[in-house]
């Protein structure tokens, strides 16, 4: 079925990431939006020509965000990570960090939402800053890796 001329397609370079209602700014790439369905094959009795497939579990890989560092957005990420650490290790807290959500919203060419993935129970797994080297003229990049319990 052809796409109507009025339909605006999602642009892979246009998306926004919000965690716990904190806008983490613009990112250059987002990898890991996937779901893998694991199944088990069960053979029954002496029937060697037939097997039953039963669902086992669903896996979600980590989400990896990457971008050039900048004064506004990189500061937001650092503040959010600091907030996460203080929540995890605060004496006044029970140490719980649950029910955190993230939304990754794909935008069209007019910056209108096409679809949103709502990630459940999001945890930062890794933040990686740039390799600093005065002998190169490379742009300083940062990466943020998030683990989650799914979006389905």
PDB file of C-alpha atoms in Angstrom:
ATOM      1  CA  UNK A   1       0.000   0.000   0.000  1.00  0.00           C
ATOM      2  CA  UNK A   2       1.544   3.350  -0.994  1.00  0.00           C
ATOM      3  CA  UNK A   3       2.123   6.043   1.596  1.00  0.00           C
ATOM      4  CA  UNK A   4      -0.174   9.020   1.282  1.00  0.00           C
ATOM      5  CA  UNK A   5       1.446  12.319   0.279  1.00  0.00           C
ATOM      6  CA  UNK A   6       0.155  13.852   3.518  1.00  0.00           C
ATOM      7  CA  UNK A   7       2.008  11.326   5.696  1.00  0.00           C
ATOM      8  CA  UNK A   8       5.198  12.624   7.213  1.00  0.00           C
ATOM      9  CA  UNK A   9       7.831   9.983   7.728  1.00  0.00           C
ATOM     10  CA  UNK A  10      10.014   9.701  10.799  1.00  0.00           C
ATOM     11  CA  UNK A  11      13.493  11.102  10.281  1.00  0.00           C
ATOM     12  CA  UNK A  12      16.187   8.913  11.857  1.00  0.00           C
ATOM     13  CA  UNK A  13      18.264  11.974  12.716  1.00  0.00           C
ATOM     14  CA  UNK A  14      15.394  13.683  14.570  1.00  0.00           C
ATOM     15  CA  UNK A  15      14.598  12.375  18.007  1.00  0.00           C
ATOM     16  CA  UNK A  16      14.546  13.532  21.590  1.00  0.00           C
ATOM     17  CA  UNK A  17      15.344  11.740  24.833  1.00  0.00           C
ATOM     18  CA  UNK A  18      13.636  12.497  28.139  1.00  0.00           C
ATOM     19  CA  UNK A  19      14.404  10.577  31.353  1.00  0.00           C
ATOM     20  CA  UNK A  20      12.331  11.110  34.502  1.00  0.00           C
ATOM     21  CA  UNK A  21      10.810  14.175  32.814  1.00  0.00           C
ATOM     22  CA  UNK A  22      14.299  15.660  32.375  1.00  0.00           C
ATOM     23  CA  UNK A  23      15.098  16.550  28.766  1.00  0.00           C
ATOM     24  CA  UNK A  24      18.620  15.232  28.164  1.00  0.00           C
ATOM     25  CA  UNK A  25      18.971  17.338  25.037  1.00  0.00           C
ATOM     26  CA  UNK A  26      19.767  16.448  21.473  1.00  0.00           C
ATOM     27  CA  UNK A  27      21.787  13.398  20.523  1.00  0.00           C
ATOM     28  CA  UNK A  28      23.506  12.472  17.272  1.00  0.00           C
ATOM     29  CA  UNK A  29      22.740   8.759  17.496  1.00  0.00           C
ATOM     30  CA  UNK A  30      20.593   6.294  19.375  1.00  0.00           C
ATOM     31  CA  UNK A  31      21.366   2.578  19.065  1.00  0.00           C
ATOM     32  CA  UNK A  32      19.751  -0.431  20.691  1.00  0.00           C
ATOM     33  CA  UNK A  33      16.039   0.147  20.129  1.00  0.00           C
ATOM     34  CA  UNK A  34      15.288  -3.530  19.721  1.00  0.00           C
ATOM     35  CA  UNK A  35      13.485  -6.450  21.291  1.00  0.00           C
ATOM     36  CA  UNK A  36      14.471 -10.101  21.049  1.00  0.00           C
ATOM     37  CA  UNK A  37      11.948 -12.857  21.655  1.00  0.00           C
ATOM     38  CA  UNK A  38      13.507 -16.048  23.025  1.00  0.00           C
ATOM     39  CA  UNK A  39      11.706 -19.312  22.457  1.00  0.00           C
ATOM     40  CA  UNK A  40      12.310 -22.917  23.421  1.00  0.00           C
ATOM     41  CA  UNK A  41      11.878 -25.850  21.090  1.00  0.00           C
ATOM     42  CA  UNK A  42      10.427 -28.881  22.815  1.00  0.00           C
ATOM     43  CA  UNK A  43      10.525 -32.320  21.224  1.00  0.00           C
ATOM     44  CA  UNK A  44       7.791 -34.667  22.278  1.00  0.00           C
ATOM     45  CA  UNK A  45       8.230 -38.389  22.776  1.00  0.00           C
ATOM     46  CA  UNK A  46       9.541 -40.388  19.879  1.00  0.00           C
ATOM     47  CA  UNK A  47       8.232 -37.988  17.234  1.00  0.00           C
ATOM     48  CA  UNK A  48      11.431 -36.770  15.565  1.00  0.00           C
ATOM     49  CA  UNK A  49       9.642 -34.741  12.897  1.00  0.00           C
ATOM     50  CA  UNK A  50       7.727 -32.391  15.146  1.00  0.00           C
ATOM     51  CA  UNK A  51       8.634 -29.884  17.825  1.00  0.00           C
ATOM     52  CA  UNK A  52       6.616 -27.372  19.772  1.00  0.00           C
ATOM     53  CA  UNK A  53       7.874 -23.815  20.112  1.00  0.00           C
ATOM     54  CA  UNK A  54       6.993 -22.134  23.398  1.00  0.00           C
ATOM     55  CA  UNK A  55       7.797 -18.573  24.471  1.00  0.00           C
ATOM     56  CA  UNK A  56      10.615 -18.212  26.994  1.00  0.00           C
ATOM     57  CA  UNK A  57      11.540 -14.575  27.669  1.00  0.00           C
ATOM     58  CA  UNK A  58      11.927 -11.174  26.051  1.00  0.00           C
ATOM     59  CA  UNK A  59      15.269  -9.325  25.989  1.00  0.00           C
ATOM     60  CA  UNK A  60      15.984  -5.654  25.442  1.00  0.00           C
ATOM     61  CA  UNK A  61      19.548  -4.543  24.663  1.00  0.00           C
ATOM     62  CA  UNK A  62      21.001  -1.396  26.256  1.00  0.00           C
ATOM     63  CA  UNK A  63      20.268   1.929  24.574  1.00  0.00           C
ATOM     64  CA  UNK A  64      23.434   3.792  23.574  1.00  0.00           C
ATOM     65  CA  UNK A  65      23.223   7.538  22.964  1.00  0.00           C
ATOM     66  CA  UNK A  66      26.101   9.518  21.483  1.00  0.00           C
ATOM     67  CA  UNK A  67      26.728  13.171  20.648  1.00  0.00           C
ATOM     68  CA  UNK A  68      29.238  15.992  20.568  1.00  0.00           C
ATOM     69  CA  UNK A  69      29.598  17.569  23.995  1.00  0.00           C
ATOM     70  CA  UNK A  70      28.148  21.046  24.483  1.00  0.00           C
ATOM     71  CA  UNK A  71      27.593  23.391  27.403  1.00  0.00           C
ATOM     72  CA  UNK A  72      23.813  23.023  27.692  1.00  0.00           C
ATOM     73  CA  UNK A  73      23.024  19.379  27.041  1.00  0.00           C
ATOM     74  CA  UNK A  74      26.127  17.783  28.557  1.00  0.00           C
ATOM     75  CA  UNK A  75      25.501  19.667  31.790  1.00  0.00           C
ATOM     76  CA  UNK A  76      21.960  18.280  31.957  1.00  0.00           C
ATOM     77  CA  UNK A  77      23.264  14.736  31.705  1.00  0.00           C
ATOM     78  CA  UNK A  78      25.843  15.327  34.436  1.00  0.00           C
ATOM     79  CA  UNK A  79      23.164  16.784  36.722  1.00  0.00           C
ATOM     80  CA  UNK A  80      20.854  13.840  36.055  1.00  0.00           C
ATOM     81  CA  UNK A  81      23.640  11.324  36.737  1.00  0.00           C
ATOM     82  CA  UNK A  82      24.490  13.143  39.983  1.00  0.00           C
ATOM     83  CA  UNK A  83      20.836  12.990  40.975  1.00  0.00           C
ATOM     84  CA  UNK A  84      20.761   9.250  40.262  1.00  0.00           C
ATOM     85  CA  UNK A  85      23.873   8.628  42.363  1.00  0.00           C
ATOM     86  CA  UNK A  86      22.546  10.660  45.279  1.00  0.00           C
ATOM     87  CA  UNK A  87      19.246   8.751  45.124  1.00  0.00           C
ATOM     88  CA  UNK A  88      21.034   5.402  45.090  1.00  0.00           C
ATOM     89  CA  UNK A  89      23.362   6.140  47.997  1.00  0.00           C
ATOM     90  CA  UNK A  90      21.473   8.657  50.115  1.00  0.00           C
ATOM     91  CA  UNK A  91      21.124   7.765  53.806  1.00  0.00           C
ATOM     92  CA  UNK A  92      17.591   9.141  53.824  1.00  0.00           C
ATOM     93  CA  UNK A  93      16.591   6.980  50.897  1.00  0.00           C
ATOM     94  CA  UNK A  94      15.778   3.296  50.984  1.00  0.00           C
ATOM     95  CA  UNK A  95      18.315   2.886  48.179  1.00  0.00           C
ATOM     96  CA  UNK A  96      15.541   2.249  45.707  1.00  0.00           C
ATOM     97  CA  UNK A  97      15.655   3.568  42.211  1.00  0.00           C
ATOM     98  CA  UNK A  98      12.545   2.211  40.612  1.00  0.00           C
ATOM     99  CA  UNK A  99       9.784   3.225  38.290  1.00  0.00           C
ATOM    100  CA  UNK A 100      12.075   5.503  36.309  1.00  0.00           C
ATOM    101  CA  UNK A 101      10.998   5.987  32.739  1.00  0.00           C
ATOM    102  CA  UNK A 102      12.567   7.313  29.594  1.00  0.00           C
ATOM    103  CA  UNK A 103      10.908   8.385  26.388  1.00  0.00           C
ATOM    104  CA  UNK A 104      12.653   8.335  23.052  1.00  0.00           C
ATOM    105  CA  UNK A 105      10.494  10.227  20.569  1.00  0.00           C
ATOM    106  CA  UNK A 106      11.010   9.995  16.821  1.00  0.00           C
ATOM    107  CA  UNK A 107      10.167  13.258  15.053  1.00  0.00           C
ATOM    108  CA  UNK A 108       9.155  14.003  11.477  1.00  0.00           C
ATOM    109  CA  UNK A 109      10.594  16.705   9.220  1.00  0.00           C
ATOM    110  CA  UNK A 110       8.401  19.297  10.956  1.00  0.00           C
ATOM    111  CA  UNK A 111       9.537  18.169  14.448  1.00  0.00           C
ATOM    112  CA  UNK A 112       6.169  16.585  15.224  1.00  0.00           C
ATOM    113  CA  UNK A 113       6.153  13.243  17.093  1.00  0.00           C
ATOM    114  CA  UNK A 114       5.845  10.142  14.917  1.00  0.00           C
ATOM    115  CA  UNK A 115       6.155   7.553  17.689  1.00  0.00           C
ATOM    116  CA  UNK A 116       7.492   7.299  21.214  1.00  0.00           C
ATOM    117  CA  UNK A 117       9.204   4.378  22.911  1.00  0.00           C
ATOM    118  CA  UNK A 118       8.546   4.428  26.666  1.00  0.00           C
ATOM    119  CA  UNK A 119      11.307   2.538  28.443  1.00  0.00           C
ATOM    120  CA  UNK A 120      10.403   1.046  31.835  1.00  0.00           C
ATOM    121  CA  UNK A 121      12.704   1.092  34.868  1.00  0.00           C
ATOM    122  CA  UNK A 122      15.604   2.867  33.211  1.00  0.00           C
ATOM    123  CA  UNK A 123      19.038   2.794  34.816  1.00  0.00           C
ATOM    124  CA  UNK A 124      22.225   4.442  33.608  1.00  0.00           C
ATOM    125  CA  UNK A 125      24.754   1.726  32.872  1.00  0.00           C
ATOM    126  CA  UNK A 126      27.652   3.776  31.601  1.00  0.00           C
ATOM    127  CA  UNK A 127      28.628   7.317  30.747  1.00  0.00           C
ATOM    128  CA  UNK A 128      31.753   7.787  28.682  1.00  0.00           C
ATOM    129  CA  UNK A 129      33.470  11.093  28.106  1.00  0.00           C
ATOM    130  CA  UNK A 130      35.848  12.070  25.344  1.00  0.00           C
ATOM    131  CA  UNK A 131      39.450  11.008  24.957  1.00  0.00           C
ATOM    132  CA  UNK A 132      41.350  14.252  25.464  1.00  0.00           C
ATOM    133  CA  UNK A 133      44.383  14.648  23.214  1.00  0.00           C
ATOM    134  CA  UNK A 134      45.929  18.012  22.349  1.00  0.00           C
ATOM    135  CA  UNK A 135      47.566  16.592  19.223  1.00  0.00           C
ATOM    136  CA  UNK A 136      44.231  15.983  17.479  1.00  0.00           C
ATOM    137  CA  UNK A 137      41.467  18.290  16.381  1.00  0.00           C
ATOM    138  CA  UNK A 138      38.640  15.840  17.001  1.00  0.00           C
ATOM    139  CA  UNK A 139      35.280  16.840  18.408  1.00  0.00           C
ATOM    140  CA  UNK A 140      34.739  15.784  22.020  1.00  0.00           C
ATOM    141  CA  UNK A 141      32.061  13.076  22.124  1.00  0.00           C
ATOM    142  CA  UNK A 142      30.072  11.687  25.019  1.00  0.00           C
ATOM    143  CA  UNK A 143      28.165   8.408  25.222  1.00  0.00           C
ATOM    144  CA  UNK A 144      25.401   7.449  27.595  1.00  0.00           C
ATOM    145  CA  UNK A 145      24.269   3.847  27.925  1.00  0.00           C
ATOM    146  CA  UNK A 146      20.897   3.072  29.493  1.00  0.00           C
ATOM    147  CA  UNK A 147      19.537  -0.316  30.509  1.00  0.00           C
ATOM    148  CA  UNK A 148      15.816  -0.861  30.855  1.00  0.00           C
ATOM    149  CA  UNK A 149      13.138  -3.477  31.353  1.00  0.00           C
ATOM    150  CA  UNK A 150      11.418  -2.963  28.044  1.00  0.00           C
ATOM    151  CA  UNK A 151       9.080  -0.799  26.010  1.00  0.00           C
ATOM    152  CA  UNK A 152       6.374  -3.247  24.935  1.00  0.00           C
TER     153      UNK A 152
END
